[in-house]
Amino acid sequence: MIFETIIGLEIHIELNTRSKMFCACSTEFGAQPNANTCPVCLGMPGTYPVLNKEAVRLALRAARALNCRINKVSCFNRKNYFYPDLPKGYQITQFELPLCEDGFLEFESEAGNKKSGRAINHIEISRIHLEEDAGKLMHPEDQPVTLVDYNRAGVPLIEIVTRPKAIRPQAAVDFLKELKSVMEYTGVSDCRMEQGSLRCDVNISVRRKGEKELGTKVEIKNLNSFKEIHKAMEWEMQRQQELLLKGKKVMPETRRWDQIRGVTIPMRTKNGSQQYYITPEPDLPGLDLKSEIFRSYLEEPLPELRAQKNRRFMEQYNLSRYEAEILTQNKGLADYYETVVKHGAAPVDASNWILVELLRLWNPADNAEIPVSGKALAQLIKLVNEGTISRNAGKKVLDEMFETGKSPRLIIEEKGLAQISSRAEIEIIVDQVLKQNKDAVEEYKTGRTKVAGFLMGQIMKAGRGRLNPNVAREILEEKLK
Amino acid sequence: MMTILELQKGYREGSFSVRQAVESFLERIKKLDQRIGAFITVCYNEALDQAEQLDQRLSRGENIGPLGGIPVAVKDNICTKNIRTTCASRMLENFVAPCDARVVENLKKAGAVIIGKTNMDEFAMGAASGTSAYKKIANPWNLSKVPGGSSGGSAAAVAAGFAPLALGSDTGGSIRQPASFCGVVGLKPTYGAVSREGLIAFAPSFDTIGPMASTVKDCELLFNVIKEQNQSNGSDTEEPDIENSHKNNCTGAFDAGMQNMRIGMPKECLVGLDQEAAQIYLRAEKIYRDSGARVEWFSLPEIDACASAYFILSSAEAASSLARYDGIRYGFSIKDPQDLNFDDLIRSNRTEGFGDEVRRRILFGTCMRMPEFAAYYEKAEKIRKNIKQAVNRLFGRFDLILMPTSPVLPFDIKEKHKYLHNENQLDKFTAIMNLAGIPALSLPGGFSRTGLPVGLQLAGDYFTEDKLFRAASCLEQKLGVYKKLPCLEGDQA
Amino acid sequence: MKIDEKAIKQAADMARLIVPDEEASALAQEFSQILKALDDINVNPAGENDSDTASGKLESALREDEAKPFHDAEGLFQGIAREKDGHIAVPRVLDQE
């Protein structure tokens, strides 16, 4: 019996704005609980929402990057229900007339069709709409309370809903990764699941292949990373298949992914299917994109997406596909690369140093800032190329730059790593080594040129690794003639 | 009590200080408000502080603004910083807003003195001001009668001479109907003409803040201060010339203004209208005709559906707008929560914090959003659309509509229950303007045989408040009603 | 169409209000009366698409994306107890996300 899995995704993405959707509170992550609040986002009496223009601009960018049909007029609604994270007793969202509909995203995935040598898959996007986020709740084990932090209440979100498609869980994750990349590249969001700026619920059903009817849909919540999303989908798919094989029915319900036990469990009560009702939002009479203010948003050029940047890197900097792919895996890294080149490093050097040395020390997946500035790395590269330090020493300097943030020159000075390049000084050492190794010199003169390697080794050792190897070699060769 | 004109003259000529004037108003309130109940909070200290500051500025020769030194009473659903805003509800008994409402900011910039927060129907739901959680309000013209609602306290304050000006809010008639019952002037501006920032919401697509005063010119003065300045309402942006307009031989000047003004009178208004009110209504017709206006009776069948549609839509909005009151972040919370979980706690807070009428409307509004009753909600929405279309057609044909404000005379406080559950009756002539969003003004039209005020209402197209003021001034001067004042026992006028 | 007690109870639940049985019964009758009045009204099919706003001229208010901390933190949590780290504690919700 062959089954196929139908997967639909409901993705919430925090827009990269400075302030909240309807008030001027900061959206910065990590503030003290309830520090970023005001009467509006706390739902105090007499307050009214005022829409953040930038939220609309970013949402429109996302809409265009995802090839959607934009509704020239869209409406706001209230989703009314009671929950401690919802200060107004309703969430402002868009229901019947969302910002845009009917888009799609192509992405690379093994499970896709081969196209120009790569497997391309394709997921349709049903709709994207604007809404405000709710606050954050914590449920401590030891007390009969729920702790509320309203910092997140009112943060601008877009909700992206995909059309259910028969795909493998891996393909869904590949889609999410591409979506994240697109959102990063367009500056819409940094999409960090660990910070909650990207959240995903999964709707999943199974059916026997060939069947026309869709199976019963189950919603899975509490998915905190791409890895967990994958695991949860695989597990749930299994669970549903087993039920069907036993002749049982799959219950339509919302289930929670338990990360620790690696299972989905039914969610106990209302929040899974919170009773709510939708009303118009009279305080926001609608979004008319035909007006002056929004026309520029619709017409502004989209920032370079990853695929474009890849191609450009290969052309402009003469990089291989492999190098370009690694450098563009993350917009921050790609920008960094270009900064290094801008500050004078040759593209191939910059690529080399980043791929070999920097990535040894810094993991793009961490999404932290690179502690060594592009300018500083360019300086370091220059110092190595000039011969001021050896490549090896350069590695050590980079490590130190990473640790301490000091400039390469300072570190070289402090640690006395400067390469000796003066012929006079090196000659002294070469002469000494030749004097101490007369046998080797004799061997060389008999034609066994390989012994020069041994002599070089001795010379470098005598110079404590600080001799410029090129100059040393030159002098040695001269002297051996 | 002194009129605005007299106050401004006195300040200008140095006959008395702002502080002295404000003190005299406060004295009057102290002496007489126990019987009326117009105020929930009287701002003794704040008002005197403001008065002193204004006196200092006067002494420096500064211009203290178009409302400089004029006491204004503010309905208690409009937020004032540092002074509690209760909406006449237990739910907000100790609520102090962190900011002034936009209109309050405007008042202060114009030099007004906020003298107190007025009593009202709880959360503005009502037409008799009988649902206040604090105290009842009596009509200054007859203490056994209601002042109308929900801005009953504001209307009573002006009628009783506690302040020459007041702010109210109008969702289904809540400025105009109490204005009518208390014999004062009240304007419901075009929806959107006055900022709602700081108005505690009841039904947001209907709610409108508006001015109340004893004369049309005073009302216009207040309107000019509170309206959003970037709009053109056709209304003067300069201060209206109060002094001269009262001096002139009015008739000639007003007639000139009324020439060829096309006024429509809906036949449906006569149905079920109190006899004496009808007489006053018909008298106004004659006055306008004599002034040279073109008055015409016509049919407006849409009137009949208004009150029901309004009640359904406003209740549905109210259910949503009042969902934020759960006692968690602010507001009323029960004293002993014991082991209640979240839902049960907010249930208790809301049930005890809200009065009967508020709970009733929330429940009705919630029912209207349930799928089984969707047809009714949709029908009410369609009625609203119909009304907007009808109104558009109407103002192609007329400049103004003349209507009664209330189908009934001010009724007994003891009988308010009879009307409470029959609100459709009371909102009959006022809800239509809230449904459409057009401006409407009520001014005193006369008195019943027993001395109860009867108001008349003028409605106009969007942003035509200037026409309303003009036509209302004409009627006001010719009727001369505003010259009469209620006689409050022990009162020395 | 009538509104019955069951509907009132359901509305009460959704609106987080406690409504005792006698009150529910009275309200059911009252509300049904109000709806009956609407039954008798005829509606013209609505004309072209109107916006939902009162005068049809209104647009959503917009603001620039500037972060400005609220000036009066004290006034925000009037007498509401906060945990040391700033959280607000409320009684436990029954279900969890």
Coordinates of C-alpha atoms in Angstrom, one line a residue, chain B residues 94-99 190-192 205 302 304-305 308-309 311-312 327-330 340-343 345-348 350-351 354 356 359-360 362-364 366-368 370 372-373 376 379-386 388-389 421 424 434-437 462-463, chain C residues 1-4 6-8 10-19 23 27 30-32 34-58 70-72 75-78 80 88-95:
Chain B
N94 CA -10.3 54.0 39.4
F95 CA -9.0 54.2 35.8
V96 CA -6.7 57.1 35.1
A97 CA -5.6 57.5 31.5
P98 CA -1.9 58.1 30.9
C99 CA -2.8 60.6 28.1
T190 CA -19.6 64.4 10.5
Y191 CA -18.0 61.0 11.4
G192 CA -14.3 61.6 11.2
S205 CA -18.0 53.0 13.3
E302 CA -35.7 54.2 5.4
D304 CA -38.3 53.0 10.0
A305 CA -35.5 50.5 9.7
S308 CA -33.3 48.2 14.6
A309 CA -30.3 48.2 12.3
F311 CA -29.1 48.5 17.6
I312 CA -27.9 45.3 16.0
G327 CA -9.6 43.4 35.0
I328 CA -6.1 42.0 34.2
R329 CA -4.1 45.0 33.1
Y330 CA -6.4 47.7 34.5
L340 CA -10.2 30.7 39.9
N341 CA -8.5 30.0 36.6
F342 CA -8.0 32.7 34.0
D343 CA -11.4 32.3 32.2
L345 CA -11.6 35.1 36.8
I346 CA -12.3 37.3 33.8
R347 CA -15.9 36.1 33.8
S348 CA -16.3 37.3 37.4
R350 CA -16.7 41.3 33.7
T351 CA -20.0 40.2 35.2
F354 CA -20.3 45.8 34.0
D356 CA -27.0 45.2 33.3
R359 CA -24.0 43.1 29.7
R360 CA -27.3 43.0 27.8
I362 CA -22.7 42.6 24.8
L363 CA -24.8 39.5 24.8
F364 CA -27.0 40.6 22.1
T366 CA -22.3 38.4 20.5
C367 CA -25.5 36.6 19.4
M368 CA -25.5 38.7 16.3
M370 CA -23.1 33.7 15.8
E372 CA -27.2 31.0 13.2
F373 CA -28.1 34.7 13.3
Y376 CA -29.9 39.4 10.8
K379 CA -29.7 42.4 6.9
A380 CA -28.7 45.2 9.3
E381 CA -25.6 45.8 7.2
K382 CA -27.7 46.0 4.0
I383 CA -30.0 48.5 5.7
R384 CA -27.0 50.6 6.5
K385 CA -25.8 50.5 2.9
N386 CA -29.3 51.5 1.7
K388 CA -26.0 55.7 2.8
Q389 CA -27.3 55.5 -0.7
H421 CA -36.1 48.1 26.5
N424 CA -36.0 51.7 19.1
N434 CA -25.0 57.8 12.7
L435 CA -25.7 55.1 10.2
A436 CA -24.8 57.4 7.4
G437 CA -22.1 59.4 9.1
Y462 CA -20.9 65.3 4.9
F463 CA -18.8 68.1 6.2
Chain C
M1 CA -36.3 33.5 14.1
K2 CA -36.1 33.1 17.8
I3 CA -33.1 33.4 20.1
D4 CA -33.4 30.7 22.7
K6 CA -29.1 27.9 24.6
A7 CA -28.0 30.7 22.3
I8 CA -27.8 33.1 25.2
Q10 CA -23.4 30.2 24.3
A11 CA -23.1 34.0 23.8
A12 CA -22.4 34.3 27.5
D13 CA -19.6 31.8 27.3
M14 CA -18.1 33.5 24.2
A15 CA -18.3 36.9 25.9
R16 CA -17.0 35.7 29.3
L17 CA -20.1 36.7 31.2
I18 CA -22.1 34.8 33.8
V19 CA -25.8 34.8 33.0
E23 CA -31.9 36.2 33.2
L27 CA -33.1 38.0 27.5
E30 CA -36.4 40.3 24.6
F31 CA -33.8 39.6 21.9
S32 CA -36.3 37.6 19.9
I34 CA -35.9 42.8 18.6
L35 CA -35.3 40.4 15.8
K36 CA -39.0 40.1 15.0
A37 CA -39.1 43.9 14.3
L38 CA -36.3 43.3 11.7
D39 CA -38.3 40.5 10.1
D40 CA -40.9 43.0 9.1
I41 CA -38.5 45.3 7.3
N42 CA -37.8 45.0 3.6
V43 CA -34.4 45.6 2.3
N44 CA -33.5 46.8 -1.2
P45 CA -30.7 44.8 -2.6
A46 CA -27.6 46.9 -2.0
G47 CA -26.3 48.8 -4.9
E48 CA -22.7 49.0 -6.1
N49 CA -19.9 48.1 -3.8
D50 CA -19.6 50.7 -1.0
S51 CA -16.8 50.7 1.4
D52 CA -17.8 50.1 5.0
T53 CA -16.9 53.5 6.2
A54 CA -19.4 56.1 7.1
S55 CA -18.6 58.8 4.5
G56 CA -16.7 56.5 2.2
K57 CA -13.8 59.0 2.2
L58 CA -11.9 57.6 5.1
F70 CA 6.2 55.4 25.8
H71 CA 7.0 58.3 28.1
D72 CA 5.0 57.2 31.2
G75 CA 0.9 55.0 34.2
L76 CA 0.7 51.8 32.2
F77 CA 0.4 49.1 34.8
Q78 CA -1.8 50.9 37.4
I80 CA -1.0 45.7 38.7
I88 CA 2.6 39.9 34.7
A89 CA 1.3 36.9 36.5
V90 CA -2.3 35.8 35.7
P91 CA -4.1 32.7 36.9
R92 CA -3.2 29.7 34.9
V93 CA -5.0 29.2 31.6
L94 CA -6.5 25.7 31.3
D95 CA -5.0 24.9 28.0

